[in-house]
Amino acid sequence: KQEVTQIPAALSVPEGENLVLNCSFTDSAIYNLQWFRQDPGKGLTSLLLIQSSQREQTSGRLNASLDKSSGRSTLYIAASQPGDSATYLCAVKDNDMRFGAGTRLTVKP
Amino acid sequence: DVKVTQSSRYLVKRTGEKVFLECVQDMDHENMFWYRQDPGLGLRLIYFSYDVKMKEKGDIPEGYSVSREKKERFSLILESASTNQTSMYLCASRERVLGEQYFGPGTRLTVT
């Protein structure tokens, strides 16, 4: 059974810093990997979707990479802002969709 | 713009009540899902549906049922609500070709 791990569980950085969030998974036979953002008490907002054949995807200040063979993905956030404060979850799809527990990011002004 | 809506943001029900949570998507997706999210336990799949009138059990279906009479609507039913069903409930739909999943805003259910 696929297991998805996100480290660290929480991260606090000063505004303007570049940062990397990590996601690892145990079974490399995936269809895709998706990164989400969740604000407190809200639903999940899709940020980036990477297909298994892709290495990375970019959207604005966000860049997600995928290394299937090593079972890893990273979400890079450039020039972080207080509005980026949220919980970030990754999810991998094989026959099911499995979610990590998330990384709670705080960006301090 | 992609949209998944849920009938209520907050709901308070009494133990033993029958509870209906409604989810509607406007993207013509075949696949729809119900999750619950609890601190320390993450997202857990309750039920999903790959098409109208089809339903499949997820990881934690006990105490729940679902209904999918129309493609755009997927309902979660708590037959007899219990306090351990107090949770955040999230509905999602998934696009079939690329597999991107979209979530609704969530329903915070409290059972007293």
Short mmCIF file of N, CA, C and O in Angstrom, two decimals, chain A residues 45-96:
data_model
loop_
_atom_site.label_atom_id
_atom_site.label_comp_id
_atom_site.label_asym_id
_atom_site.label_seq_id
_atom_site.Cartn_x
_atom_site.Cartn_y
_atom_site.Cartn_z
N THR A 45 -6.96 23.47 -2.38
CA THR A 45 -6.84 24.14 -3.66
C THR A 45 -5.69 23.52 -4.43
O THR A 45 -4.58 23.43 -3.92
N SER A 46 -5.96 23.08 -5.65
CA SER A 46 -4.93 22.47 -6.46
C SER A 46 -3.90 23.51 -6.89
O SER A 46 -4.26 24.59 -7.38
N LEU A 47 -2.63 23.19 -6.70
CA LEU A 47 -1.55 24.09 -7.09
C LEU A 47 -0.88 23.62 -8.38
O LEU A 47 -0.73 24.39 -9.33
N LEU A 48 -0.43 22.38 -8.38
CA LEU A 48 0.30 21.84 -9.52
C LEU A 48 0.03 20.36 -9.63
O LEU A 48 -0.09 19.65 -8.63
N LEU A 49 -0.05 19.90 -10.86
CA LEU A 49 -0.21 18.47 -11.15
C LEU A 49 0.95 18.05 -12.04
O LEU A 49 1.21 18.70 -13.06
N ILE A 50 1.66 17.00 -11.64
CA ILE A 50 2.76 16.49 -12.45
C ILE A 50 2.40 15.07 -12.89
O ILE A 50 2.15 14.20 -12.06
N GLN A 51 2.39 14.84 -14.19
CA GLN A 51 2.15 13.49 -14.69
C GLN A 51 3.41 12.65 -14.49
O GLN A 51 4.51 13.18 -14.35
N SER A 52 3.25 11.35 -14.49
CA SER A 52 4.38 10.45 -14.21
C SER A 52 5.51 10.60 -15.24
O SER A 52 6.67 10.33 -14.94
N SER A 53 5.16 11.05 -16.44
CA SER A 53 6.17 11.21 -17.50
C SER A 53 6.90 12.55 -17.43
O SER A 53 7.85 12.79 -18.18
N GLN A 54 6.45 13.44 -16.54
CA GLN A 54 7.04 14.77 -16.44
C GLN A 54 8.04 14.84 -15.30
O GLN A 54 7.97 14.06 -14.34
N ARG A 55 8.93 15.81 -15.39
CA ARG A 55 9.93 16.01 -14.34
C ARG A 55 9.58 17.20 -13.45
O ARG A 55 9.96 17.23 -12.29
N GLU A 56 8.90 18.19 -14.04
CA GLU A 56 8.55 19.35 -13.23
C GLU A 56 7.41 20.12 -13.86
O GLU A 56 7.10 19.97 -15.05
N GLN A 57 6.80 20.96 -13.02
CA GLN A 57 5.76 21.87 -13.45
C GLN A 57 5.96 23.18 -12.71
O GLN A 57 6.38 23.20 -11.56
N THR A 58 5.61 24.27 -13.38
CA THR A 58 5.80 25.60 -12.80
C THR A 58 4.51 26.39 -12.91
O THR A 58 3.80 26.32 -13.92
N SER A 59 4.24 27.16 -11.85
CA SER A 59 3.13 28.10 -11.89
C SER A 59 3.53 29.30 -11.04
O SER A 59 3.60 29.21 -9.81
N GLY A 60 3.82 30.41 -11.70
CA GLY A 60 4.22 31.61 -10.97
C GLY A 60 5.47 31.38 -10.14
O GLY A 60 6.52 30.98 -10.65
N ARG A 61 5.35 31.61 -8.83
CA ARG A 61 6.50 31.42 -7.93
C ARG A 61 6.67 29.99 -7.45
O ARG A 61 7.55 29.70 -6.65
N LEU A 62 5.82 29.09 -7.94
CA LEU A 62 5.86 27.70 -7.50
C LEU A 62 6.48 26.82 -8.58
O LEU A 62 6.20 26.99 -9.77
N ASN A 63 7.32 25.90 -8.13
CA ASN A 63 7.88 24.90 -9.04
C ASN A 63 7.86 23.57 -8.34
O ASN A 63 8.38 23.45 -7.22
N ALA A 64 7.26 22.59 -8.97
CA ALA A 64 7.22 21.25 -8.40
C ALA A 64 8.03 20.31 -9.27
O ALA A 64 7.94 20.37 -10.50
N SER A 65 8.82 19.47 -8.64
CA SER A 65 9.61 18.49 -9.36
C SER A 65 9.19 17.09 -8.95
O SER A 65 8.62 16.89 -7.87
N LEU A 66 9.46 16.15 -9.83
CA LEU A 66 9.12 14.76 -9.56
C LEU A 66 10.28 13.85 -9.98
O LEU A 66 10.76 13.93 -11.11
N ASP A 67 10.74 13.03 -9.06
CA ASP A 67 11.71 11.99 -9.35
C ASP A 67 11.07 10.67 -8.96
O ASP A 67 11.12 10.25 -7.79
N LYS A 68 10.47 10.02 -9.94
CA LYS A 68 9.72 8.80 -9.66
C LYS A 68 10.61 7.68 -9.14
O LYS A 68 10.24 6.95 -8.23
N SER A 69 11.79 7.57 -9.72
CA SER A 69 12.66 6.44 -9.37
C SER A 69 13.06 6.48 -7.90
O SER A 69 13.23 5.44 -7.26
N SER A 70 13.22 7.69 -7.37
CA SER A 70 13.60 7.80 -5.96
C SER A 70 12.38 8.03 -5.05
O SER A 70 12.53 8.10 -3.83
N GLY A 71 11.22 8.14 -5.64
CA GLY A 71 10.00 8.32 -4.85
C GLY A 71 9.95 9.67 -4.15
O GLY A 71 9.55 9.74 -2.99
N ARG A 72 10.35 10.73 -4.87
CA ARG A 72 10.39 12.04 -4.24
C ARG A 72 9.81 13.13 -5.13
O ARG A 72 9.94 13.09 -6.35
N SER A 73 9.19 14.10 -4.46
CA SER A 73 8.78 15.33 -5.12
C SER A 73 9.11 16.49 -4.20
O SER A 73 9.09 16.35 -2.97
N THR A 74 9.42 17.63 -4.81
CA THR A 74 9.64 18.83 -4.03
C THR A 74 8.76 19.95 -4.58
O THR A 74 8.48 20.01 -5.78
N LEU A 75 8.33 20.80 -3.68
CA LEU A 75 7.62 22.03 -4.05
C LEU A 75 8.50 23.19 -3.63
O LEU A 75 8.77 23.37 -2.44
N TYR A 76 8.94 23.95 -4.61
CA TYR A 76 9.82 25.09 -4.38
C TYR A 76 8.96 26.36 -4.44
O TYR A 76 8.22 26.55 -5.41
N ILE A 77 9.06 27.17 -3.40
CA ILE A 77 8.34 28.45 -3.37
C ILE A 77 9.39 29.56 -3.35
O ILE A 77 10.22 29.63 -2.42
N ALA A 78 9.36 30.40 -4.34
CA ALA A 78 10.33 31.50 -4.43
C ALA A 78 9.77 32.74 -3.77
O ALA A 78 8.57 33.01 -3.81
N ALA A 79 10.67 33.48 -3.16
CA ALA A 79 10.33 34.79 -2.58
C ALA A 79 9.04 34.71 -1.77
O ALA A 79 8.04 35.36 -2.08
N SER A 80 9.06 33.92 -0.72
CA SER A 80 7.84 33.64 0.05
C SER A 80 7.22 34.92 0.62
O SER A 80 7.90 35.91 0.93
N GLN A 81 5.89 34.88 0.74
CA GLN A 81 5.10 36.02 1.23
C GLN A 81 4.20 35.53 2.38
O GLN A 81 3.85 34.34 2.44
N PRO A 82 3.80 36.44 3.27
CA PRO A 82 2.88 36.02 4.35
C PRO A 82 1.62 35.33 3.84
O PRO A 82 1.10 34.42 4.49
N GLY A 83 1.16 35.72 2.67
CA GLY A 83 -0.02 35.08 2.09
C GLY A 83 0.20 33.64 1.67
O GLY A 83 -0.77 32.93 1.37
N ASP A 84 1.44 33.20 1.66
CA ASP A 84 1.74 31.79 1.36
C ASP A 84 1.52 30.90 2.57
O ASP A 84 1.58 29.68 2.47
N SER A 85 1.29 31.50 3.73
CA SER A 85 1.09 30.71 4.96
C SER A 85 -0.15 29.84 4.80
O SER A 85 -1.25 30.33 4.53
N ALA A 86 0.04 28.55 4.94
CA ALA A 86 -1.03 27.56 4.74
C ALA A 86 -0.42 26.19 4.98
O ALA A 86 0.78 26.06 5.23
N THR A 87 -1.25 25.17 4.87
CA THR A 87 -0.75 23.79 4.88
C THR A 87 -0.69 23.30 3.45
O THR A 87 -1.63 23.49 2.67
N TYR A 88 0.43 22.69 3.11
CA TYR A 88 0.65 22.19 1.76
C TYR A 88 0.65 20.66 1.79
O TYR A 88 1.39 20.06 2.57
N LEU A 89 -0.19 20.08 0.96
CA LEU A 89 -0.30 18.62 0.92
C LEU A 89 0.08 18.12 -0.46
O LEU A 89 -0.22 18.76 -1.47
N CYS A 90 0.74 16.97 -0.47
CA CYS A 90 0.96 16.30 -1.75
C CYS A 90 0.12 15.03 -1.77
O CYS A 90 -0.20 14.46 -0.72
N ALA A 91 -0.22 14.60 -2.97
CA ALA A 91 -1.02 13.40 -3.14
C ALA A 91 -0.52 12.67 -4.36
O ALA A 91 -0.23 13.28 -5.39
N VAL A 92 -0.38 11.36 -4.26
CA VAL A 92 0.04 10.56 -5.40
C VAL A 92 -1.10 9.66 -5.82
O VAL A 92 -1.87 9.17 -5.00
N LYS A 93 -1.21 9.48 -7.12
CA LYS A 93 -2.26 8.62 -7.65
C LYS A 93 -1.64 7.39 -8.29
O LYS A 93 -0.86 7.50 -9.22
N ASP A 94 -1.99 6.23 -7.72
CA ASP A 94 -1.75 4.98 -8.44
C ASP A 94 -3.15 4.43 -8.75
O ASP A 94 -3.88 5.08 -9.49
N ASN A 95 -3.56 3.34 -8.18
CA ASN A 95 -4.95 2.92 -8.34
C ASN A 95 -5.88 3.75 -7.46
O ASN A 95 -7.07 3.88 -7.73
N ASP A 96 -5.32 4.25 -6.38
CA ASP A 96 -6.05 5.15 -5.48
C ASP A 96 -5.30 6.47 -5.44
O ASP A 96 -4.28 6.63 -6.10
#
